């Protein structure tokens, strides 16, 4: 290994070290750490053709793009270390290295060296194993810094889905011991039981609560949210707020599903070929409803309707549904109107649900605690402000 330069990254408070090493050195350095990064994706199998081509190119001496690692070493003053001392530090602390960018390329390098070694362990591996590769190492990164760099570097052949990025950013909020089961994309399960939710959907609702904005999270918002999380983490209150929000959501879903019973939208009542939700559970367990609830709770607290989330939870205990079948017809009728009269249907649905929960949970409205009446007044509010 030979360090060729080092640059201070002021955005994330770390030193970027550029090193050159052989493919064999890199494989030895990182091979035991392929699963150490809690944020990193699993190995991707859908791009075998692309990486097979890369493997063939490396046999021919192709220079691959730099691989990017992080070393969470904050106790050492990097500026005082010579290049030789810094090289020794990276090697000595190799078990703490995590891959920020280049996981698939790393697998390809290791696979190639192993294949060559099986064919001719005495000679064939040497030329390829000695090929140089550039490696960037961020030294001194904290957890949020790792997240930020991973999100900004995520532009490769197999980029993470938006859901993976969102789950990555809010991973600390996932509590396996909670009564609420938040299902991540990596779990390869679908939501089908009470108290089960897609982690991303709940996170979007929580984000709507924090920002008082029901619109969905996009890539730019994710990077901005890191700054919000930095502030929240200093106050040591973010996980508690997330827990309260998710419990209110779960309490609401459990309450309305209990009120709705086995009610289902009848075939004669279907509005169009694809209603928003045939059952109460289907209506409210969608991200549009969760984001609407989050944004509405935030706005109601800002307007002093509630002092905190605990008061909102008390109101939810008293919601009512006189006729589940009529409720399903009414809310599907409202959502069908949005589908037929708006261009950005998903955003319109989120805004509708924000109006819906503000009408439902505000004691000053005529639809207070009335699930069916709120569906009518929410649509009227949407039309007044958007048509």
CSV table of C-alpha atoms in Angstrom, one decimal:
chain,number,residue,atom,x,y,z
A,1,UNK,CA,0.0,0.0,0.0
A,2,UNK,CA,1.2,3.5,-0.8
A,3,UNK,CA,-0.6,6.7,0.2
A,4,UNK,CA,-0.5,9.3,-2.5
A,5,UNK,CA,-2.6,12.1,-1.1
A,6,UNK,CA,-4.9,13.2,1.7
A,7,UNK,CA,-7.6,15.8,1.7
A,8,UNK,CA,-9.8,17.2,4.5
A,9,UNK,CA,-13.6,16.8,3.8
A,10,UNK,CA,-15.1,19.7,5.8
A,11,UNK,CA,-18.7,18.6,5.1
A,12,UNK,CA,-18.4,15.4,7.0
A,13,UNK,CA,-15.4,16.2,9.2
A,14,UNK,CA,-13.1,13.4,8.0
A,15,UNK,CA,-9.8,13.0,6.1
A,16,UNK,CA,-10.0,11.5,2.6
A,17,UNK,CA,-6.9,9.4,2.0
A,18,UNK,CA,-6.1,8.1,-1.5
A,19,UNK,CA,-4.0,5.0,-1.5
A,20,UNK,CA,-2.7,2.6,-4.2
A,21,UNK,CA,-2.4,-1.1,-3.5
A,22,UNK,CA,-2.5,-4.3,-5.4
A,23,UNK,CA,-5.7,-6.2,-5.9
A,24,UNK,CA,-4.4,-9.0,-3.6
A,25,UNK,CA,-3.6,-6.4,-0.9
A,26,UNK,CA,-7.1,-4.9,-1.2
A,27,UNK,CA,-8.7,-8.4,-1.0
A,28,UNK,CA,-6.7,-9.3,2.1
A,29,UNK,CA,-7.6,-5.9,3.7
A,30,UNK,CA,-11.3,-6.1,3.2
A,31,UNK,CA,-12.4,-9.7,2.6
A,32,UNK,CA,-13.5,-10.3,6.2
A,33,UNK,CA,-15.5,-7.1,6.3
A,34,UNK,CA,-18.0,-7.6,3.4
A,35,UNK,CA,-21.0,-7.7,5.8
A,36,UNK,CA,-19.7,-5.3,8.5
A,37,UNK,CA,-21.5,-2.2,7.1
A,38,UNK,CA,-25.0,-2.2,8.6
A,39,UNK,CA,-26.2,0.2,5.9
A,40,UNK,CA,-24.7,-1.7,3.0
A,41,UNK,CA,-26.8,-3.7,0.5
A,42,UNK,CA,-26.5,-7.4,0.1
A,43,UNK,CA,-24.6,-8.8,-2.9
A,44,UNK,CA,-26.6,-8.1,-6.0
A,45,UNK,CA,-27.2,-11.0,-8.4
A,46,UNK,CA,-29.1,-9.1,-11.1
A,47,UNK,CA,-26.0,-7.6,-12.6
A,48,UNK,CA,-24.0,-10.8,-13.1
A,49,UNK,CA,-23.5,-10.0,-16.8
A,50,UNK,CA,-22.1,-6.6,-16.1
A,51,UNK,CA,-19.7,-7.9,-13.4
A,52,UNK,CA,-18.7,-10.9,-15.5
A,53,UNK,CA,-17.5,-8.4,-18.1
A,54,UNK,CA,-15.6,-6.5,-15.4
A,55,UNK,CA,-14.0,-9.7,-14.3
A,56,UNK,CA,-12.9,-10.4,-17.9
A,57,UNK,CA,-11.6,-6.8,-18.2
A,58,UNK,CA,-9.5,-7.1,-15.1
A,59,UNK,CA,-7.9,-10.2,-16.5
A,60,UNK,CA,-6.8,-8.0,-19.4
A,61,UNK,CA,-5.4,-5.3,-17.1
A,62,UNK,CA,-8.3,-2.9,-17.0
A,63,UNK,CA,-8.0,-0.1,-14.4
A,64,UNK,CA,-11.2,0.0,-12.4
A,65,UNK,CA,-12.7,3.1,-10.7
A,66,UNK,CA,-11.5,3.8,-7.1
A,67,UNK,CA,-13.1,1.8,-4.3
A,68,UNK,CA,-14.3,3.9,-1.3
A,69,UNK,CA,-13.9,2.7,2.3
A,70,UNK,CA,-14.4,4.3,5.7
A,71,UNK,CA,-12.4,3.9,8.9
A,72,UNK,CA,-14.2,5.1,12.0
A,73,UNK,CA,-11.1,6.1,13.9
A,74,UNK,CA,-11.6,9.4,15.8
A,75,UNK,CA,-9.1,9.1,18.6
A,76,UNK,CA,-6.0,9.6,16.5
A,77,UNK,CA,-4.9,13.0,15.2
A,78,UNK,CA,-4.4,12.1,11.6
A,79,UNK,CA,-2.6,15.2,10.7
A,80,UNK,CA,0.3,14.2,12.9
A,81,UNK,CA,0.8,10.8,11.3
A,82,UNK,CA,3.3,10.3,8.5
A,83,UNK,CA,2.2,8.4,5.4
A,84,UNK,CA,3.9,5.3,6.7
A,85,UNK,CA,2.2,5.5,10.1
A,86,UNK,CA,-1.2,6.1,8.4
A,87,UNK,CA,-0.7,3.1,6.2
A,88,UNK,CA,0.1,1.0,9.3
A,89,UNK,CA,-3.0,2.4,11.1
A,90,UNK,CA,-5.3,1.4,8.2
A,91,UNK,CA,-3.8,-2.1,8.1
A,92,UNK,CA,-3.9,-2.5,11.9
A,93,UNK,CA,-7.6,-1.3,12.0
A,94,UNK,CA,-8.7,-3.3,9.0
A,95,UNK,CA,-11.4,-5.0,11.0
A,96,UNK,CA,-13.1,-1.6,11.4
A,97,UNK,CA,-13.2,-0.8,7.7
A,98,UNK,CA,-16.5,-0.6,5.9
A,99,UNK,CA,-17.2,-0.3,2.2
A,100,UNK,CA,-19.0,2.9,1.2
A,101,UNK,CA,-18.9,2.4,-2.6
A,102,UNK,CA,-17.7,-0.6,-4.6
A,103,UNK,CA,-19.3,-3.6,-2.8
A,104,UNK,CA,-20.1,-5.3,-6.1
A,105,UNK,CA,-16.7,-4.6,-7.5
A,106,UNK,CA,-15.1,-5.9,-4.3
A,107,UNK,CA,-17.0,-9.2,-4.7
A,108,UNK,CA,-15.8,-9.4,-8.3
A,109,UNK,CA,-12.2,-8.9,-7.3
A,110,UNK,CA,-12.3,-11.6,-4.7
A,111,UNK,CA,-14.1,-14.0,-7.0
A,112,UNK,CA,-11.6,-13.4,-9.7
A,113,UNK,CA,-8.6,-14.0,-7.4
A,114,UNK,CA,-10.2,-17.1,-6.0
A,115,UNK,CA,-10.9,-18.5,-9.5
A,116,UNK,CA,-7.3,-17.9,-10.7
A,117,UNK,CA,-5.9,-19.4,-7.5
A,118,UNK,CA,-8.0,-22.6,-8.1
A,119,UNK,CA,-6.7,-22.9,-11.7
A,120,UNK,CA,-3.0,-22.3,-11.0
A,121,UNK,CA,-2.2,-21.3,-7.4
A,122,UNK,CA,1.6,-21.1,-8.2
A,123,UNK,CA,1.7,-18.6,-11.0
A,124,UNK,CA,-1.5,-17.5,-12.6
A,125,UNK,CA,-2.7,-15.3,-9.8
A,126,UNK,CA,0.4,-13.3,-9.5
A,127,UNK,CA,0.0,-11.0,-12.6
A,128,UNK,CA,-3.7,-10.2,-11.8
A,129,UNK,CA,-3.1,-10.1,-8.0
A,130,UNK,CA,-0.3,-7.5,-8.5
A,131,UNK,CA,-2.4,-5.2,-10.6
A,132,UNK,CA,-2.8,-1.8,-8.9
A,133,UNK,CA,-6.1,-0.4,-7.7
A,134,UNK,CA,-6.9,3.0,-6.2
A,135,UNK,CA,-8.7,3.0,-2.8
A,136,UNK,CA,-10.1,6.1,-1.0
A,137,UNK,CA,-10.3,5.7,2.7
A,138,UNK,CA,-12.3,8.2,4.8
A,139,UNK,CA,-10.7,8.3,8.2
A,140,UNK,CA,-12.6,9.6,11.2
A,141,UNK,CA,-16.2,9.3,9.9
A,142,UNK,CA,-19.0,9.1,12.3
A,143,UNK,CA,-22.2,7.2,11.6
A,144,UNK,CA,-24.1,10.1,10.0
A,145,UNK,CA,-21.0,10.9,7.9
A,146,UNK,CA,-21.0,7.3,6.6
A,147,UNK,CA,-24.7,7.6,5.7
A,148,UNK,CA,-24.1,10.9,3.9
A,149,UNK,CA,-21.2,9.6,1.8
A,150,UNK,CA,-23.1,6.4,1.0
A,151,UNK,CA,-26.1,8.4,-0.3
A,152,UNK,CA,-24.0,10.8,-2.3
A,153,UNK,CA,-21.9,8.0,-3.8
A,154,UNK,CA,-24.9,5.8,-4.7
A,155,UNK,CA,-24.7,6.2,-8.5
A,156,UNK,CA,-23.3,2.9,-9.6
A,157,UNK,CA,-24.6,0.1,-11.9
A,158,UNK,CA,-26.8,-1.3,-9.0
A,159,UNK,CA,-27.9,1.8,-7.1
A,160,UNK,CA,-30.0,1.3,-3.9
A,161,UNK,CA,-33.7,1.8,-4.2
A,162,UNK,CA,-35.2,4.8,-2.5
A,163,UNK,CA,-36.8,2.5,0.0
A,164,UNK,CA,-33.3,1.1,1.0
A,165,UNK,CA,-31.9,4.6,1.3
A,166,UNK,CA,-34.8,5.7,3.6
A,167,UNK,CA,-34.5,2.6,5.8
A,168,UNK,CA,-30.7,3.2,5.9
A,169,UNK,CA,-31.1,6.7,7.2
A,170,UNK,CA,-33.6,5.8,9.9
A,171,UNK,CA,-32.1,2.4,10.9
A,172,UNK,CA,-31.7,3.5,14.5
A,173,UNK,CA,-35.4,3.7,14.9
A,174,UNK,CA,-36.0,0.1,14.2
A,175,UNK,CA,-36.7,-1.6,17.5
A,176,UNK,CA,-37.1,-5.4,17.2
A,177,UNK,CA,-38.6,-5.6,20.7
A,178,UNK,CA,-41.4,-3.2,20.0
A,179,UNK,CA,-45.0,-4.5,19.6
A,180,UNK,CA,-44.9,-2.9,16.2
A,181,UNK,CA,-43.1,-5.0,13.5
A,182,UNK,CA,-41.5,-2.7,11.0
A,183,UNK,CA,-40.7,-4.8,7.9
A,184,UNK,CA,-37.6,-3.8,5.9
A,185,UNK,CA,-37.0,-4.5,2.3
A,186,UNK,CA,-34.1,-6.8,3.2
A,187,UNK,CA,-36.6,-9.0,5.3
A,188,UNK,CA,-38.3,-10.2,2.1
A,189,UNK,CA,-41.7,-10.3,3.8
A,190,UNK,CA,-45.0,-8.7,3.1
A,191,UNK,CA,-47.3,-6.9,5.5
A,192,UNK,CA,-50.2,-9.2,6.4
A,193,UNK,CA,-50.7,-9.2,10.1
A,194,UNK,CA,-51.9,-6.7,12.7
A,195,UNK,CA,-49.1,-4.4,14.0
A,196,UNK,CA,-47.0,-5.0,10.9
A,197,UNK,CA,-46.0,-2.2,8.6
A,198,UNK,CA,-43.5,-1.4,5.9
A,199,UNK,CA,-40.6,0.4,7.6
A,200,UNK,CA,-40.4,2.9,4.7
A,201,UNK,CA,-44.1,3.8,4.9
A,202,UNK,CA,-43.9,4.5,8.7
A,203,UNK,CA,-40.7,6.5,8.2
A,204,UNK,CA,-42.5,8.7,5.5
A,205,UNK,CA,-45.3,9.3,8.0
A,206,UNK,CA,-42.8,10.3,10.6
A,207,UNK,CA,-40.9,12.5,8.2
A,208,UNK,CA,-44.3,14.2,7.4
A,209,UNK,CA,-44.7,14.8,11.1
A,210,UNK,CA,-41.3,16.3,11.5
A,211,UNK,CA,-41.6,18.6,8.4
A,212,UNK,CA,-45.4,19.2,8.6
A,213,UNK,CA,-45.4,18.2,5.0
A,214,UNK,CA,-47.2,15.2,3.6
A,215,UNK,CA,-45.4,15.0,0.3
A,216,UNK,CA,-43.1,11.9,-0.2
A,217,UNK,CA,-39.4,11.8,0.5
A,218,UNK,CA,-37.1,12.1,-2.5
A,219,UNK,CA,-33.4,11.7,-2.9
A,220,UNK,CA,-32.7,15.4,-2.2
A,221,UNK,CA,-34.9,15.3,0.9
A,222,UNK,CA,-32.9,12.4,2.2
A,223,UNK,CA,-29.6,14.3,2.2
A,224,UNK,CA,-31.3,17.3,3.8
A,225,UNK,CA,-32.9,15.0,6.4
A,226,UNK,CA,-29.4,14.0,7.6
A,227,UNK,CA,-28.9,17.6,8.8
A,228,UNK,CA,-32.2,17.4,10.7
A,229,UNK,CA,-31.2,14.1,12.2
A,230,UNK,CA,-27.8,15.6,13.3
A,231,UNK,CA,-29.8,18.3,15.2
A,232,UNK,CA,-32.3,15.8,16.7
A,233,UNK,CA,-29.5,13.4,17.8
A,234,UNK,CA,-27.9,16.2,19.8
A,235,UNK,CA,-31.2,16.7,21.6
A,236,UNK,CA,-31.4,12.9,22.2
A,237,UNK,CA,-35.1,12.9,21.5
A,238,UNK,CA,-35.5,11.6,18.0
A,239,UNK,CA,-36.1,7.9,18.8
A,240,UNK,CA,-38.6,8.7,21.5
A,241,UNK,CA,-40.6,10.9,19.1
A,242,UNK,CA,-40.5,8.2,16.4
A,243,UNK,CA,-41.7,5.6,18.9
A,244,UNK,CA,-44.7,7.8,20.0
A,245,UNK,CA,-45.6,8.5,16.4
A,246,UNK,CA,-45.5,4.9,15.4
A,247,UNK,CA,-47.6,3.9,18.4
A,248,UNK,CA,-50.2,6.5,17.6
A,249,UNK,CA,-50.3,5.2,14.0
A,250,UNK,CA,-50.7,1.6,15.3
A,251,UNK,CA,-53.4,2.6,17.8
A,252,UNK,CA,-55.3,4.3,15.1
A,253,UNK,CA,-55.1,1.4,12.6
A,254,UNK,CA,-56.1,-1.1,15.3
A,255,UNK,CA,-59.0,1.1,16.4
A,256,UNK,CA,-60.5,1.6,12.9
A,257,UNK,CA,-60.0,-2.0,11.9
A,258,UNK,CA,-61.8,-3.0,15.0
A,259,UNK,CA,-64.6,-0.6,14.2
A,260,UNK,CA,-64.8,-1.7,10.6
A,261,UNK,CA,-64.9,-5.4,11.5
A,262,UNK,CA,-65.3,-7.6,8.4
A,263,UNK,CA,-66.9,-4.9,6.3
A,264,UNK,CA,-65.8,-4.9,2.7
A,265,UNK,CA,-66.8,-2.7,-0.3
A,266,UNK,CA,-69.5,-4.5,-2.2
A,267,UNK,CA,-69.2,-5.2,-5.9
A,268,UNK,CA,-72.2,-2.9,-6.5
A,269,UNK,CA,-70.5,-0.1,-4.6
A,270,UNK,CA,-67.2,-0.2,-6.5
A,271,UNK,CA,-66.2,3.2,-7.8
A,272,UNK,CA,-64.3,2.4,-10.9
A,273,UNK,CA,-62.4,-0.9,-11.5
A,274,UNK,CA,-59.8,-0.3,-8.7
A,275,UNK,CA,-61.0,1.3,-5.5
A,276,UNK,CA,-58.4,2.8,-3.2
A,277,UNK,CA,-59.3,0.3,-0.5
A,278,UNK,CA,-61.8,-2.5,-0.3
A,279,UNK,CA,-61.5,-2.8,3.5
A,280,UNK,CA,-60.8,-0.4,6.3
A,281,UNK,CA,-57.3,-1.9,6.8
A,282,UNK,CA,-56.5,-1.4,3.1
A,283,UNK,CA,-57.6,2.3,3.2
A,284,UNK,CA,-55.4,3.3,6.1
A,285,UNK,CA,-52.4,1.0,5.8
A,286,UNK,CA,-51.1,2.8,2.8
A,287,UNK,CA,-48.3,5.4,2.8
A,288,UNK,CA,-50.7,8.2,1.6
A,289,UNK,CA,-52.7,7.8,4.8
A,290,UNK,CA,-49.7,7.4,7.1
A,291,UNK,CA,-48.1,10.6,5.6
A,292,UNK,CA,-51.4,12.4,6.0
A,293,UNK,CA,-51.6,11.4,9.6
A,294,UNK,CA,-48.1,12.6,10.3
A,295,UNK,CA,-48.5,15.9,8.6
A,296,UNK,CA,-51.9,16.5,10.3
A,297,UNK,CA,-50.6,15.7,13.8
A,298,UNK,CA,-47.7,18.1,13.3
A,299,UNK,CA,-50.0,20.9,12.1
A,300,UNK,CA,-52.5,20.3,14.9
A,301,UNK,CA,-49.7,20.6,17.5
A,302,UNK,CA,-48.5,23.8,15.8
A,303,UNK,CA,-52.0,25.3,16.0
A,304,UNK,CA,-52.2,24.3,19.7
A,305,UNK,CA,-55.1,21.9,19.2
A,306,UNK,CA,-52.8,19.4,20.9
A,307,UNK,CA,-49.9,20.2,23.2
A,308,UNK,CA,-48.1,16.9,22.3
A,309,UNK,CA,-48.6,13.5,20.7
A,310,UNK,CA,-49.9,12.0,24.0
A,311,UNK,CA,-53.0,14.2,23.7
A,312,UNK,CA,-53.5,13.2,20.1
A,313,UNK,CA,-53.4,9.6,21.2
A,314,UNK,CA,-56.2,10.2,23.7
A,315,UNK,CA,-58.4,11.7,21.0
A,316,UNK,CA,-57.9,8.6,18.7
A,317,UNK,CA,-59.4,6.4,21.4
A,318,UNK,CA,-62.8,8.1,20.9
A,319,UNK,CA,-63.2,8.0,17.1
A,320,UNK,CA,-66.4,6.4,15.8
A,321,UNK,CA,-67.7,4.7,12.7
A,322,UNK,CA,-71.5,4.2,12.7
A,323,UNK,CA,-71.7,2.2,9.4
A,324,UNK,CA,-68.5,0.6,8.1
A,325,UNK,CA,-70.0,-0.1,4.7
A,326,UNK,CA,-71.1,3.5,4.2
A,327,UNK,CA,-67.8,4.7,5.4
A,328,UNK,CA,-66.0,2.6,2.8
A,329,UNK,CA,-68.3,3.9,0.0
A,330,UNK,CA,-67.8,7.5,1.1
A,331,UNK,CA,-64.0,7.5,1.4
A,332,UNK,CA,-63.6,5.6,-1.8
A,333,UNK,CA,-65.9,8.1,-3.6
A,334,UNK,CA,-63.7,11.0,-2.4
A,335,UNK,CA,-60.5,9.2,-3.4
A,336,UNK,CA,-62.0,8.3,-6.8
A,337,UNK,CA,-62.8,11.9,-7.5
A,338,UNK,CA,-59.1,12.7,-6.9
A,339,UNK,CA,-58.0,10.0,-9.2
A,340,UNK,CA,-60.2,11.4,-12.0
A,341,UNK,CA,-59.5,15.1,-11.5
A,342,UNK,CA,-55.8,15.4,-10.5
A,343,UNK,CA,-52.6,14.7,-12.4
A,344,UNK,CA,-50.3,13.9,-9.5
A,345,UNK,CA,-52.7,11.4,-7.9
A,346,UNK,CA,-50.4,10.2,-5.1
A,347,UNK,CA,-49.6,13.7,-3.9
A,348,UNK,CA,-53.3,14.6,-4.1
A,349,UNK,CA,-54.2,11.6,-2.0
A,350,UNK,CA,-51.6,12.5,0.7
A,351,UNK,CA,-53.0,16.1,0.8
A,352,UNK,CA,-56.5,14.7,1.1
A,353,UNK,CA,-55.5,12.5,4.0
A,354,UNK,CA,-53.9,15.5,5.7
A,355,UNK,CA,-57.2,17.4,5.5
A,356,UNK,CA,-59.0,14.2,6.6
A,357,UNK,CA,-57.1,13.8,9.8
A,358,UNK,CA,-57.2,17.5,10.6
A,359,UNK,CA,-61.0,17.3,10.3
A,360,UNK,CA,-61.2,14.1,12.2
A,361,UNK,CA,-59.0,15.1,15.2
A,362,UNK,CA,-59.8,18.8,15.6
A,363,UNK,CA,-62.6,19.4,18.2
A,364,UNK,CA,-63.6,22.7,16.3
A,365,UNK,CA,-64.7,20.9,13.2
A,366,UNK,CA,-68.1,19.4,12.4
A,367,UNK,CA,-66.5,16.1,11.6
A,368,UNK,CA,-64.7,15.7,14.9
A,369,UNK,CA,-64.0,11.9,15.6
A,370,UNK,CA,-66.5,10.9,12.8
A,371,UNK,CA,-64.6,8.8,10.3
A,372,UNK,CA,-67.3,8.9,7.6
A,373,UNK,CA,-68.1,12.6,7.8
A,374,UNK,CA,-64.4,13.5,7.7
A,375,UNK,CA,-64.1,11.9,4.3
A,376,UNK,CA,-66.7,14.3,2.8
A,377,UNK,CA,-65.4,17.4,4.4
A,378,UNK,CA,-61.8,16.6,3.6
A,379,UNK,CA,-62.6,16.4,-0.1
A,380,UNK,CA,-64.5,19.7,0.1
A,381,UNK,CA,-61.4,21.3,1.7
A,382,UNK,CA,-59.2,19.9,-1.0
A,383,UNK,CA,-61.4,21.2,-3.7
A,384,UNK,CA,-61.7,24.6,-2.1
A,385,UNK,CA,-57.9,25.0,-2.0
A,386,UNK,CA,-56.8,23.3,-5.2
A,387,UNK,CA,-59.6,23.7,-7.8
